[in-house]
PDB file of C-alpha atoms in Angstrom:
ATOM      1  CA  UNK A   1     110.219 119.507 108.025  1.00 81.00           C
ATOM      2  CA  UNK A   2     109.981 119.983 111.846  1.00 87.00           C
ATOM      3  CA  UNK A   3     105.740 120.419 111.803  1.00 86.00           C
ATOM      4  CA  UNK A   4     106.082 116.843 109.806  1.00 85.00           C
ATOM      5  CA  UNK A   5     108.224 115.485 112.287  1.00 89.00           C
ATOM      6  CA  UNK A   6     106.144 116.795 115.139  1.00 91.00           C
ATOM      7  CA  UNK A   7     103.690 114.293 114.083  1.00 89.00           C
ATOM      8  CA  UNK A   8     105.019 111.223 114.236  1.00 91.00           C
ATOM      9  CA  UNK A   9     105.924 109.089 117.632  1.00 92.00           C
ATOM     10  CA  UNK A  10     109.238 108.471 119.056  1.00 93.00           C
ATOM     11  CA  UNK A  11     109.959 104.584 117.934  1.00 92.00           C
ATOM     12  CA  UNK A  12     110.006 102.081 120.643  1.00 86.00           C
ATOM     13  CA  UNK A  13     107.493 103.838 122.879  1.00 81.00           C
ATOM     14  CA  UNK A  14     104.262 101.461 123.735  1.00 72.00           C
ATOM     15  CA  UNK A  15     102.246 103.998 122.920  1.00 69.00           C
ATOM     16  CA  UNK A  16     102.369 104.668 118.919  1.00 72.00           C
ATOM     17  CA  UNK A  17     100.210 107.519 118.530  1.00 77.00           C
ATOM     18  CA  UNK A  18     101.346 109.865 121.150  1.00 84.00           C
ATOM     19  CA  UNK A  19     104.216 112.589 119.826  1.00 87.00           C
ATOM     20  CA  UNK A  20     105.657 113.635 122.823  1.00 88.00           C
ATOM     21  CA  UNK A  21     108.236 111.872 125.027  1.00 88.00           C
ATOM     22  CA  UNK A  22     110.283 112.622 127.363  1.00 87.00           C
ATOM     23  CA  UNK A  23     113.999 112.103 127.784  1.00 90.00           C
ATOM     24  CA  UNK A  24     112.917 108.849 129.945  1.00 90.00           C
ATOM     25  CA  UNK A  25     111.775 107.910 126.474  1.00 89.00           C
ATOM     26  CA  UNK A  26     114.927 108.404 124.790  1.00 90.00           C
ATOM     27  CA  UNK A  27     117.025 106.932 126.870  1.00 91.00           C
ATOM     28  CA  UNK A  28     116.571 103.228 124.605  1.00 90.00           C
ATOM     29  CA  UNK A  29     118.538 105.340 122.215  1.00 93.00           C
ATOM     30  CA  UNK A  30     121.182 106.312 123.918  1.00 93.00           C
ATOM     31  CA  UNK A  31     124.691 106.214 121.814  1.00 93.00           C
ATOM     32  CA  UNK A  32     122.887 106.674 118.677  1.00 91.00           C
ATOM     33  CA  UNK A  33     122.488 109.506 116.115  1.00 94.00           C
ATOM     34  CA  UNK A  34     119.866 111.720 116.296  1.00 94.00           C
ATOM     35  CA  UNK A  35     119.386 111.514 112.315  1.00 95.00           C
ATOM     36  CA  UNK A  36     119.503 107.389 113.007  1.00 95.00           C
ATOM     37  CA  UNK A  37     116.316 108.095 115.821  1.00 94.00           C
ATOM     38  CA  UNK A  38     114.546 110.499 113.283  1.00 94.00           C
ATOM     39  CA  UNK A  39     114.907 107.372 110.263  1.00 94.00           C
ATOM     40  CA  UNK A  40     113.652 104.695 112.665  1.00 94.00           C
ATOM     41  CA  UNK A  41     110.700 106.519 114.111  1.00 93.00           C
ATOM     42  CA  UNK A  42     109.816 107.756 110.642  1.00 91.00           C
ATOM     43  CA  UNK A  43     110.057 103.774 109.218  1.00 92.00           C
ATOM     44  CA  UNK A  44     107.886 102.572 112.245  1.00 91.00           C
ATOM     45  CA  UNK A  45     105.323 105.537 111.568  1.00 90.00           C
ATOM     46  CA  UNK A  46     104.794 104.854 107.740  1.00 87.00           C
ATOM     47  CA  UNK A  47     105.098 100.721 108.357  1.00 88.00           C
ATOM     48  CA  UNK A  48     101.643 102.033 110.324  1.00 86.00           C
ATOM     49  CA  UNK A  49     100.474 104.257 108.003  1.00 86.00           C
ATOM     50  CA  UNK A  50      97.596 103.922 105.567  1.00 84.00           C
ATOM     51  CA  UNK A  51      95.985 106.377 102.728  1.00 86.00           C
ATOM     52  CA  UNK A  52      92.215 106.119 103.152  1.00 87.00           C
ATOM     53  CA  UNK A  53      92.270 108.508  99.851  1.00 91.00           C
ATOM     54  CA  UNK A  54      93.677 110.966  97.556  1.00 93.00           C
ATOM     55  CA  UNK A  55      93.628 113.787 100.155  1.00 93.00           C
ATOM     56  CA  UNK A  56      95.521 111.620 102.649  1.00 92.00           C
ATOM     57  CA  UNK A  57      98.226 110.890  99.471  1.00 93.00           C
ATOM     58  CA  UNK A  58      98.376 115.002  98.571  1.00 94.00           C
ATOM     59  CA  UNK A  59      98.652 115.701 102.084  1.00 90.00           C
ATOM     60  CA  UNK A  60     101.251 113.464 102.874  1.00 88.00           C
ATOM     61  CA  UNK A  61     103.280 114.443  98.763  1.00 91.00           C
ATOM     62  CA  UNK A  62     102.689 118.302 100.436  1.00 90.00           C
ATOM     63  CA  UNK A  63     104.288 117.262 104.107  1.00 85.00           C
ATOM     64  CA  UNK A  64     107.852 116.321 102.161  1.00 85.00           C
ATOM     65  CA  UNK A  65     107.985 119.284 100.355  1.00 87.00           C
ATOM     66  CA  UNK A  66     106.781 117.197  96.762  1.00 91.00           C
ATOM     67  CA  UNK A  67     103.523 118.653  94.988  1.00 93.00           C
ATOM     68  CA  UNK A  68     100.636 117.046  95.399  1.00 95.00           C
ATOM     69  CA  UNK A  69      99.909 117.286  91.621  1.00 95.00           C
ATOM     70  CA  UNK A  70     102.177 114.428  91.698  1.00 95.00           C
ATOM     71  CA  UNK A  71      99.453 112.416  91.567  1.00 96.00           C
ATOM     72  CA  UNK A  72      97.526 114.191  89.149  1.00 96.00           C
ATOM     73  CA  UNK A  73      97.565 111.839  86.192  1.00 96.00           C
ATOM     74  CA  UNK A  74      96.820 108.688  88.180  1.00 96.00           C
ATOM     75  CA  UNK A  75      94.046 109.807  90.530  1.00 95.00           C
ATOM     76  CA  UNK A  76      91.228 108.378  88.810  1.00 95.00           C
ATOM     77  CA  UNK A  77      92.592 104.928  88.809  1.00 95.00           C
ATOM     78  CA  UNK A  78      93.891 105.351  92.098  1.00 95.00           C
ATOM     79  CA  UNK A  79      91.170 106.843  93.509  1.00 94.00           C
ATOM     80  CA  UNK A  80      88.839 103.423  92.772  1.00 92.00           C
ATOM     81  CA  UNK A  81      92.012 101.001  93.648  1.00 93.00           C
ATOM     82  CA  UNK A  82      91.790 103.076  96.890  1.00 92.00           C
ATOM     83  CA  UNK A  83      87.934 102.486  97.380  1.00 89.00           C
ATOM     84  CA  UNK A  84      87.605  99.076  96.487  1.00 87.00           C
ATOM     85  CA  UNK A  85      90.359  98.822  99.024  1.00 85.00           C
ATOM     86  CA  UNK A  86      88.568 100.447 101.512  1.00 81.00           C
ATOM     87  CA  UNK A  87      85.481  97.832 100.527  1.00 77.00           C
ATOM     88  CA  UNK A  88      87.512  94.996 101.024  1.00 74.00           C
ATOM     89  CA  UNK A  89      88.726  95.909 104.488  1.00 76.00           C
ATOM     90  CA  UNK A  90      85.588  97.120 106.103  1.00 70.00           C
ATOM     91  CA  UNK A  91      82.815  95.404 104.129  1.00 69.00           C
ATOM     92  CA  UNK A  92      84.733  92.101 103.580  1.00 72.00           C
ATOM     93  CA  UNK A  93      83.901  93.046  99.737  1.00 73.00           C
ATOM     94  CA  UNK A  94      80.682  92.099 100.186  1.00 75.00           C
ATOM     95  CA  UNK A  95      78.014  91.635  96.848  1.00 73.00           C
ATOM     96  CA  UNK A  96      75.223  94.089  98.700  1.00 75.00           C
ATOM     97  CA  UNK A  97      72.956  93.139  95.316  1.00 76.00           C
ATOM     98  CA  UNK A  98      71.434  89.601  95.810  1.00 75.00           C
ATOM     99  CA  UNK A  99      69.249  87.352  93.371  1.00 77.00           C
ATOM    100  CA  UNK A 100      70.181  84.882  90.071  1.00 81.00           C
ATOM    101  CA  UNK A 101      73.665  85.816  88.755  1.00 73.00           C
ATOM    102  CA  UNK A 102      74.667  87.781  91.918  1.00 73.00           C
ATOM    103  CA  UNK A 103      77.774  86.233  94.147  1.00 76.00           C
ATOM    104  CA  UNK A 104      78.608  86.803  97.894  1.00 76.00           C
ATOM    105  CA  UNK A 105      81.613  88.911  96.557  1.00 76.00           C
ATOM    106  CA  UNK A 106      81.921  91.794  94.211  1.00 75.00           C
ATOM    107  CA  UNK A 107      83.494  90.692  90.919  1.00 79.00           C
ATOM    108  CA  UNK A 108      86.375  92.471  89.843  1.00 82.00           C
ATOM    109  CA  UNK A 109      87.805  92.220  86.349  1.00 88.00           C
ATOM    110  CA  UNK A 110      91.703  91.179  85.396  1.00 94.00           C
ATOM    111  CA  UNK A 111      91.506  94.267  83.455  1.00 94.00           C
ATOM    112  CA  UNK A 112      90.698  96.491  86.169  1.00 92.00           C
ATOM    113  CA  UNK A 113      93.106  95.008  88.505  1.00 92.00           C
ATOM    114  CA  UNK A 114      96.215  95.415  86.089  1.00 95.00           C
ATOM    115  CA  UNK A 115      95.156  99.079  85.433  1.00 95.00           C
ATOM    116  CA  UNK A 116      95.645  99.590  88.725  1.00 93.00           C
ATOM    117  CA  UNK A 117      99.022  97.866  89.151  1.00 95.00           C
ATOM    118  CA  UNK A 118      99.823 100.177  86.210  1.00 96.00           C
ATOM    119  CA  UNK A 119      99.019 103.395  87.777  1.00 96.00           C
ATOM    120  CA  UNK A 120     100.510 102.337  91.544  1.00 95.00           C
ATOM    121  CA  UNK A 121     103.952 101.269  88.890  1.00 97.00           C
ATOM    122  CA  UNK A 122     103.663 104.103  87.360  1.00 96.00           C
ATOM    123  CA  UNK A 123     103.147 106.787  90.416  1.00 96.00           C
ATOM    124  CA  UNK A 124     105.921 104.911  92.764  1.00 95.00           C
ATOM    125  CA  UNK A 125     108.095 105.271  90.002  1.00 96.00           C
ATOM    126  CA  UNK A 126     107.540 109.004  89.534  1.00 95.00           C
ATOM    127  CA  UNK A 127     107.713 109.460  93.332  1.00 94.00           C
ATOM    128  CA  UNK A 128     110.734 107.978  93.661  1.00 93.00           C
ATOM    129  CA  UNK A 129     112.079 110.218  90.762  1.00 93.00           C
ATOM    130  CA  UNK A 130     111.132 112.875  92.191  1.00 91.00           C
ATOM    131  CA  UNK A 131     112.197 111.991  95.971  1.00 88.00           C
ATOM    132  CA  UNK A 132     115.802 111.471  94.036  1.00 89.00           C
ATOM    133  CA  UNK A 133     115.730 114.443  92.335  1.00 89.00           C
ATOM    134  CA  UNK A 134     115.227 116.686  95.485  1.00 80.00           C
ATOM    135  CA  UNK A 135     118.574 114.856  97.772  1.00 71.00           C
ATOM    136  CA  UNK A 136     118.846 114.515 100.879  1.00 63.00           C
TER     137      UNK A 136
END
């Protein structure tokens, strides 16, 4: 939708999180479609992009028009992928606990891993069902 689209940068600008340009800006794209502009700015934006949590998914599921019940029966498991994530990134995974038996790193179980490769399968494959399903 437009109010989507008013939210993401032109592509090629230095500055990636300002949305307005000017036609200066455009002129890198001269010759070229407008719909071909829109793709490549939207690639560059979500190549960017992260989801810090659920809300950030819904919001995102909402601003293409999908339902953010989408991701419904996966949010348990993605909501702990998603916050381990976020401990690995900021915290460097860091064990805070400390004494016999503790490492420097939080342990994480095969188990708990695959479940989660499961549900991101599992979600990306109804997405992209669902993404079909609407067209173009």
């Amino acid at each position: 939708s437009p109010e989507v689209l008013s939210r993401i940068p032109l592509v090629g600008r230095g500055n990636q999180r300002k949305t307005t340009f000017s036609l200066g800006d455009l002129a890198s794209h001269r010759g070229g479609l407008v719909d071909d502009v829109i793709a490549k700015s939207v690639v560059a934006h979500l190549e960017r992009s992260n989801y810090n949590n659920l809300g950030d998914v819904k919001d995102l599921l909402e601003g293409i028009g999908l339902s953010a019940n989408l991701v419904d029966p996966y949010d348990k498991r993605l909501a702990a992928l998603m916050s381990r994530r976020h401990l690995i990134a900021h915290r460097a995974d860091r064990n805070e606990s400390s004494g016999p038996g503790q490492h420097q790193a939080r342990s994480i179980s095969k188990s708990a891993v695959e479940t989660w490769i499961e549900a991101v399968d599992r979600f990306g494959t109804d997405l992209l069902g669902k993404v079909l399903a609407s067209g173009p």
